[in-house]
Coordinates of C-alpha atoms and ligand atoms in Angstrom, one line a residue:
X1 CA 99.7 88.3 118.8
X2 CA 98.8 91.5 120.7
X3 CA 97.7 94.4 118.6
X4 CA 97.7 98.2 118.9
X5 CA 95.8 100.8 116.8
X6 CA 99.1 102.6 116.4
X7 CA 102.5 102.3 118.2
X8 CA 101.5 105.5 120.1
X9 CA 99.2 103.3 122.2
X10 CA 102.4 101.8 123.7
X11 CA 103.0 105.1 125.6
X12 CA 99.7 104.5 127.5
X13 CA 100.6 101.0 128.7
X14 CA 103.6 99.4 130.3
X15 CA 105.9 98.7 127.4
X16 CA 108.0 95.5 127.6
X17 CA 111.6 95.9 128.7
X18 CA 113.0 94.9 125.3
X19 CA 112.1 96.4 121.9
X20 CA 108.7 95.9 120.4
X21 CA 108.6 94.8 116.7
X22 CA 105.5 96.3 115.0
X23 CA 104.1 94.2 112.2
X24 CA 101.8 95.6 109.6
X25 CA 100.6 92.7 107.5
X26 CA 98.3 95.0 105.5
X27 CA 101.5 96.6 104.0
X28 CA 102.6 93.1 102.8
X29 CA 99.2 92.7 101.2
X30 CA 99.6 96.0 99.4
X31 CA 103.0 95.1 98.1
X32 CA 102.0 91.6 97.1
X33 CA 99.0 92.9 95.2
X34 CA 101.1 95.4 93.4
X35 CA 103.5 92.7 92.2
X36 CA 100.6 90.4 91.2
X37 CA 99.0 93.2 89.2
X38 CA 102.1 94.6 87.6
X39 CA 104.8 92.0 87.3
X40 CA 104.4 90.2 84.0
X41 CA 105.4 86.8 85.3
X42 CA 105.4 84.8 88.6
X43 CA 106.5 86.4 91.8
X44 CA 108.1 84.3 94.5
X45 CA 108.7 85.7 98.0
X46 CA 112.3 85.5 99.3
X47 CA 111.5 84.3 102.7
X48 CA 114.8 85.3 104.2
X49 CA 113.8 88.9 104.2
X50 CA 111.2 88.2 106.9
X51 CA 110.3 84.7 107.8
X52 CA 107.4 85.7 110.0
X53 CA 104.2 83.8 109.2
X54 CA 102.2 86.9 108.5
X55 CA 104.6 87.9 105.7
X56 CA 104.4 84.5 103.9
X57 CA 100.6 84.4 104.5
X58 CA 100.1 87.7 102.7
X59 CA 102.5 86.8 100.0
X60 CA 100.9 83.4 99.9
X61 CA 98.2 84.9 97.6
X62 CA 101.1 85.0 95.1
X63 CA 102.0 81.9 93.3
X64 CA 104.9 80.8 95.3
X65 CA 107.5 81.1 98.0
X66 CA 111.2 81.0 97.7
X67 CA 113.5 79.5 100.3
X68 CA 116.9 81.2 99.9
X69 CA 118.3 79.5 103.0
X70 CA 120.5 76.5 103.2
X71 CA 118.8 75.6 106.5
X72 CA 116.1 73.0 106.4
X73 CA 114.1 75.2 108.7
X74 CA 113.3 77.8 106.1
X75 CA 112.1 75.2 103.5
X76 CA 110.2 73.4 106.2
X77 CA 108.7 76.6 107.5
X78 CA 107.0 77.4 104.3
X79 CA 106.3 73.8 103.2
X80 CA 104.5 73.0 106.5
X81 CA 102.6 76.2 106.7
X82 CA 101.7 76.5 103.1
X83 CA 101.5 72.9 101.6
X84 CA 100.4 74.2 98.2
X85 CA 103.1 76.8 97.8
X86 CA 105.6 76.3 95.0
X87 CA 109.0 76.2 96.6
X88 CA 112.4 77.0 95.1
X89 CA 115.7 76.5 96.8
X90 CA 117.6 79.4 95.3
X91 CA 120.8 79.4 97.4
X92 CA 123.5 78.4 94.9
X93 CA 125.6 76.5 97.6
X94 CA 123.6 74.0 99.7
X95 CA 124.6 71.2 102.0
X96 CA 123.9 67.7 100.6
X97 CA 121.5 67.0 103.5
X98 CA 119.6 70.2 102.8
X99 CA 119.2 69.3 99.2
X100 CA 118.1 65.8 100.0
X101 CA 115.6 66.9 102.6
X102 CA 114.1 69.6 100.5
X103 CA 113.6 67.1 97.6
X104 CA 112.5 64.0 99.5
X105 CA 110.7 65.5 102.5
X106 CA 109.2 68.6 101.0
X107 CA 108.9 68.0 97.3
X108 CA 111.2 70.8 96.2
X109 CA 112.2 70.4 92.6
X110 CA 113.7 73.8 91.8
X111 CA 117.3 74.3 92.7
X112 CA 119.8 77.1 91.9
X113 CA 123.4 76.4 91.2
X114 CA 126.5 78.2 90.0
X115 CA 129.0 75.4 89.5
X116 CA 129.3 71.9 88.1
X117 CA 130.1 70.6 91.5
X118 CA 126.9 71.9 92.9
X119 CA 125.0 70.4 89.9
X120 CA 126.6 67.1 90.7
X121 CA 125.5 67.4 94.4
X122 CA 121.9 68.1 93.4
X123 CA 121.8 65.2 91.0
X124 CA 123.3 62.8 93.5
X125 CA 121.0 63.9 96.4
X126 CA 117.9 63.7 94.3
X127 CA 118.7 60.3 93.0
X128 CA 119.4 61.5 89.5
X129 CA 115.8 63.0 89.3
X130 CA 115.1 64.0 85.7
X131 CA 112.2 66.3 86.6
X132 CA 114.2 69.1 88.3
X133 CA 114.1 72.8 87.4
X134 CA 117.8 73.7 87.4
X135 CA 118.5 77.4 87.6
X136 CA 122.0 78.6 86.7
X137 CA 122.8 81.7 88.7
X138 CA 124.9 84.4 86.9
X139 CA 127.2 87.0 88.5
X140 CA 126.0 90.4 87.3
X141 CA 127.1 93.9 88.1
X142 CA 125.9 95.3 91.4
X143 CA 126.7 98.8 90.4
X144 CA 123.1 100.0 90.7
X145 CA 122.6 98.6 94.2
X146 CA 123.0 100.2 97.6
X147 CA 124.4 96.8 98.7
X148 CA 125.9 94.8 95.8
X149 CA 125.9 91.0 96.1
X150 CA 128.0 90.2 93.1
X151 CA 131.2 88.8 94.6
X152 CA 129.9 85.7 96.4
X153 CA 127.8 83.8 93.9
X154 CA 127.2 83.4 90.2
X155 CA 129.0 82.3 87.0
X156 CA 130.5 84.8 84.7
X157 CA 129.1 85.3 81.2
X158 CA 132.2 83.5 79.9
X159 CA 131.9 80.5 82.2
X160 CA 128.1 80.2 81.9
X161 CA 127.7 78.4 78.4
X162 CA 129.5 75.2 79.5
X163 CA 127.4 75.0 82.7
X164 CA 124.2 75.8 80.9
X165 CA 124.8 73.0 78.4
X166 CA 125.6 70.5 81.2
X167 CA 122.5 71.5 83.2
X168 CA 120.3 71.3 80.0
X169 CA 121.4 67.7 79.6
X170 CA 120.8 66.9 83.2
X171 CA 117.1 67.8 83.3
X172 CA 114.1 66.8 81.1
X173 CA 112.1 69.4 82.8
X174 CA 113.1 73.1 83.0
X175 CA 116.3 74.9 82.7
X176 CA 116.4 78.4 84.2
X177 CA 118.8 81.3 84.5
X178 CA 118.9 83.8 87.4
X179 CA 120.9 86.7 88.8
X180 CA 120.7 89.2 91.6
X181 CA 121.4 92.9 90.7
X182 CA 122.2 93.6 94.4
X183 CA 119.8 94.5 97.2
X184 CA 118.1 97.9 97.2
X185 CA 118.8 98.4 93.5
X186 CA 118.4 102.1 92.7
X187 CA 118.7 101.8 88.9
X188 CA 115.9 100.1 87.0
X189 CA 118.1 99.7 83.9
X190 CA 120.4 97.3 86.0
X191 CA 117.8 94.5 85.2
X192 CA 117.8 95.1 81.5
X193 CA 121.6 95.2 81.4
X194 CA 121.9 92.0 83.4
X195 CA 119.4 90.3 81.0
X196 CA 121.4 91.4 78.0
X197 CA 124.5 89.6 79.4
X198 CA 122.6 86.5 80.3
X199 CA 121.1 86.4 76.8
X200 CA 124.5 86.5 75.2
X201 CA 125.6 83.5 77.3
X202 CA 122.4 81.6 76.4
X203 CA 123.0 82.2 72.6
X204 CA 126.6 81.2 73.0
X205 CA 125.5 78.0 74.8
X206 CA 122.9 77.2 72.1
X207 CA 120.4 75.9 74.6
X208 CA 116.7 76.6 75.1
X209 CA 115.9 78.2 78.5
X210 CA 112.5 77.8 80.1
X211 CA 112.8 80.3 83.0
X212 CA 114.3 83.7 83.3
X213 CA 114.5 84.6 87.0
X214 CA 115.4 88.3 87.6
X215 CA 115.9 87.7 91.3
X216 CA 115.4 90.3 94.0
X217 CA 116.9 93.7 94.4
X218 CA 113.6 95.7 94.2
X219 CA 114.0 98.7 96.5
X220 CA 112.2 100.3 99.4
X221 CA 112.1 104.0 100.4
X222 CA 114.6 105.0 103.1
X223 CA 115.8 108.5 104.1
X224 CA 118.3 109.7 101.4
X225 CA 117.3 106.7 99.2
X226 CA 114.1 107.4 97.2
X227 CA 114.1 105.0 94.3
X228 CA 112.4 105.6 91.0
X229 CA 108.8 104.3 90.9
X230 CA 108.5 100.5 91.0
X231 CA 106.8 100.5 87.6
X232 CA 110.1 101.6 86.0
X233 CA 111.8 98.4 87.3
X234 CA 109.0 96.3 85.7
X235 CA 109.3 98.3 82.5
X236 CA 113.1 97.7 82.4
X237 CA 112.5 93.9 83.0
X238 CA 109.8 93.8 80.3
X239 CA 112.2 95.4 77.8
X240 CA 115.1 93.2 78.8
X241 CA 112.9 90.1 78.4
X242 CA 111.6 91.2 75.0
X243 CA 115.1 91.4 73.8
X244 CA 116.0 87.9 74.9
X245 CA 116.4 85.1 72.5
X246 CA 114.2 82.8 74.7
X247 CA 111.4 85.3 75.4
X248 CA 108.9 83.4 73.2
X249 CA 108.8 80.4 75.4
X250 CA 110.4 81.1 78.7
X251 CA 108.6 82.0 81.9
X252 CA 109.6 85.1 83.7
X253 CA 110.1 84.9 87.5
X254 CA 111.1 87.4 90.2
X255 CA 112.1 86.8 93.8
X256 CA 111.6 90.1 95.7
X257 CA 112.3 90.1 99.4
X258 CA 112.9 93.6 100.7
X259 CA 110.3 95.2 98.4
X260 CA 107.5 92.9 99.7
X261 CA 108.0 93.4 103.4
X262 CA 110.1 96.5 104.1
X263 CA 107.1 98.7 104.7
X264 CA 105.5 96.1 106.9
X265 CA 107.7 96.4 110.0
X266 CA 109.1 98.9 112.4
X267 CA 110.7 98.8 115.9
X268 CA 109.7 100.7 119.0
X269 CA 112.8 101.1 121.1
X270 CA 113.3 102.9 124.5
X271 CA 115.9 105.5 125.2
X272 CA 117.9 104.2 128.2
X273 CA 120.3 107.1 128.3
X274 CA 121.1 110.3 126.3
X275 CA 124.7 111.7 126.0
X276 CA 124.6 114.8 123.8
X277 CA 123.5 113.7 120.3
X278 CA 123.9 110.0 121.2
X279 CA 120.9 107.9 122.3
X280 CA 121.5 104.6 124.0
X281 CA 118.6 102.3 123.1
X282 CA 117.3 98.8 124.1
X283 CA 117.8 97.6 120.4
X284 CA 120.6 97.8 117.9
X285 CA 123.1 96.0 115.6
X286 CA 122.4 92.6 116.9
X287 CA 118.7 93.1 117.2
X288 CA 116.5 94.6 114.4
X289 CA 118.8 97.4 113.4
X290 CA 121.3 95.4 111.3
X291 CA 121.2 97.6 108.2
X292 CA 121.2 100.8 110.2
X293 CA 124.4 99.8 112.0
X294 CA 126.3 97.4 109.6
X295 CA 125.4 99.2 106.4
X296 CA 125.1 102.6 107.9
X297 CA 121.7 103.2 106.3
X298 CA 119.4 105.8 107.7
X299 CA 115.8 104.9 108.7
X300 CA 112.8 107.1 109.4
X301 CA 112.3 107.7 113.1
X302 CA 109.8 109.4 115.3
X303 CA 109.3 110.1 118.9
X304 CA 106.2 108.4 120.5
X305 CA 104.9 110.7 123.2
X306 CA 101.2 111.1 124.2
X307 CA 101.7 114.9 124.2
X308 CA 103.6 115.8 121.0
X309 CA 106.9 117.5 121.5
X310 CA 107.2 121.0 120.1
X311 CA 111.0 120.9 120.1
X312 CA 112.8 121.4 116.8
X313 CA 114.1 118.2 115.0
X314 CA 117.8 117.5 115.6
X315 CA 120.2 114.8 114.3
X316 CA 121.0 111.9 116.6
X317 CA 123.3 108.9 116.6
X318 CA 122.0 105.6 118.1
X319 CA 123.8 103.1 120.2
X320 CA 122.4 99.6 120.9
X321 CA 122.3 97.8 124.2
X322 CA 125.3 95.4 123.9
X323 CA 128.9 96.0 125.0
X324 CA 130.1 95.8 121.4
X325 CA 131.3 99.1 120.0
X326 CA 130.1 98.0 116.5
X327 CA 126.6 98.4 118.1
X328 CA 126.2 101.9 116.7
X329 CA 124.2 103.6 114.0
X330 CA 125.4 107.0 112.7
X331 CA 122.1 107.8 111.0
X332 CA 121.5 110.7 111.4
X333 CA 118.1 110.0 112.9
X334 CA 116.0 113.2 113.1
X335 CA 114.2 113.4 116.4
X336 CA 112.9 116.2 118.7
X337 CA 115.8 117.9 120.5
X338 CA 114.1 117.4 123.9
X339 CA 114.2 113.6 123.7
X340 CA 115.6 111.9 126.8
X341 CA 115.7 108.8 128.9
X342 CA 112.4 106.8 129.0
X343 CA 111.1 108.1 125.7
X344 CA 109.9 105.6 123.1
X345 CA 111.0 106.0 119.5
X346 CA 109.6 104.2 116.5
X347 CA 112.2 103.4 113.7
X348 CA 110.3 102.6 110.5
X349 CA 110.7 100.7 107.3
X350 CA 112.4 97.8 109.1
X351 CA 110.2 95.0 107.8
X352 CA 112.9 93.5 105.6
X353 CA 116.1 92.2 107.2
X354 CA 115.0 93.7 110.6
X355 CA 113.7 91.0 113.0
X356 CA 115.0 88.4 110.6
X357 CA 118.6 89.5 111.4
X358 CA 118.2 89.5 115.2
X359 CA 120.5 87.5 117.5
X360 CA 120.6 86.8 121.2
X361 CA 124.1 88.2 121.5
X362 CA 125.1 89.5 125.0
X363 CA 121.8 88.5 126.5
X364 CA 119.6 90.8 124.4
X365 CA 117.3 90.1 121.5
X366 CA 114.1 89.3 123.3
X367 CA 111.6 91.1 121.0
X368 CA 107.9 91.2 121.5
X369 CA 105.8 91.6 118.3
X370 CA 102.6 93.5 118.1
X371 CA 100.4 94.1 115.1
X372 CA 99.3 97.6 114.0
X373 CA 96.8 98.8 111.5
X374 CA 98.3 102.2 110.6
X375 CA 100.5 103.0 107.6
X376 CA 102.8 105.9 108.7
X377 CA 105.9 105.4 106.5
X378 CA 106.5 106.3 102.8
X379 CA 105.3 103.7 100.4
X380 CA 106.4 102.4 97.0
X381 CA 102.9 101.3 96.3
X382 CA 100.9 104.5 95.9
X383 CA 99.9 106.0 92.5
X384 CA 102.3 104.9 89.8
X385 CA 103.8 108.0 88.3
X386 CA 105.6 106.5 85.3
X387 CA 104.0 105.3 82.1
X388 CA 103.5 101.5 82.0
X389 CA 105.1 99.8 79.0
X390 CA 102.8 97.0 77.7
X391 CA 104.3 93.6 77.1
X392 CA 102.6 92.0 74.1
X393 CA 100.8 88.8 74.8
X394 CA 102.1 85.8 73.0
X395 CA 101.3 82.1 72.7
X396 CA 103.4 79.8 74.8
X397 CA 104.3 76.8 72.7
X398 CA 105.8 74.7 75.4
X399 CA 107.6 75.2 78.7
X400 CA 108.3 71.6 79.4
X401 CA 110.7 69.1 77.9
X402 CA 112.4 71.7 75.7
X403 CA 114.5 70.5 72.9
X404 CA 118.1 71.4 72.7
X405 CA 118.8 74.0 70.0
Ligands
PLP501 C1 118.6 84.1 95.8 C2 118.0 85.4 96.4 N1 116.8 85.8 95.9 C3 116.1 86.9 96.4 C4 116.7 87.6 97.4 C5 116.0 88.8 97.9 O1 116.7 90.0 97.6 P1 116.0 91.4 97.9 O2 115.7 91.4 99.4 O3 117.1 92.4 97.6 O4 114.8 91.6 97.1 C6 118.0 87.3 97.9 C7 118.6 88.1 98.9 O5 119.7 88.3 99.0 C8 118.6 86.1 97.4 O6 119.8 85.7 97.9

């Protein structure tokens, strides 16, 4: 991979015709190290956020990797590159073939489910394996999230006890519970509230649970969305876990995606045309700007010019290169008022769900990646400003072959 000291270097060479994705693997390292130092359990990486090798490599220092995709390629990607990684297939609805391949070809033993039918599929495709870790996914409120995920997956608190009992009987290894509070969760207490509901269902089911997986949802900083310090999320999870009936013996897991990689990527795009406050770029909704266009989120942007512009900052809208009118981002993106055709702009904090969402629609989507060593965008991993709540150390009696209670 080509590298630059900073994206500004691109102004001095012939930039590719398409957009340039800037990768900053050192930002993944910073985020991964933060989670390793502060999260009181095992941190998996939700590969879907950015399947680029550099991201998994940096997160690879962590215990494990999560494949949240039903496609074999995501499981295979991690399994082949990182043979020692602990893999978990956390998509609650998988094809039979994907389950079978994950289990037989790549040794995956951890599967999420949110229905009895999916449990039956998992048991059938793994030949009735008794050593599975079966993780029951709950539907929890997405109220604290910029993008709630509650509607598609998960059992309700009322439905859960029956499925928990059934899954408990199906495995001699570990039974887990998981949820997702929604991506870009802005309220740390959403985790504690979710854990409270999950706990009620476990008590009602009368089963012992070995894994409490708090999912993803950990936020990044975007314009107009400055989350509370990350340590407040960890504190909320610690408190929620403490209050759970199974806390004495269960393992605590998390599956961050966005929070591990958001700061590690940006896009350098070229202005092809300006019409008033609208900039037509060589990248957009079907390239790396999915969240900016489809979710209408704002992202930090700056003009890359060898000689810095002295013009005032003005709000701009962006249009992508395809013919689709959905290929538009309202922003606003604050850029110097004298910006025009041929200028390069860098759009930051796109490491999560940026290049990962790109398509080849309308003949576009050819994106060159270059590595950069700088750290120009706001970070969640500076000094912690909130007080850390200690989680008492306790003896683990057993995490395997739990007895039914
Ligand atoms: C099962 C699962 N785990 C983890 C994640 C990562 O979520 P986030 O990027 O919000 O941290 C996702 C994303 O939707 C997911 O579906």
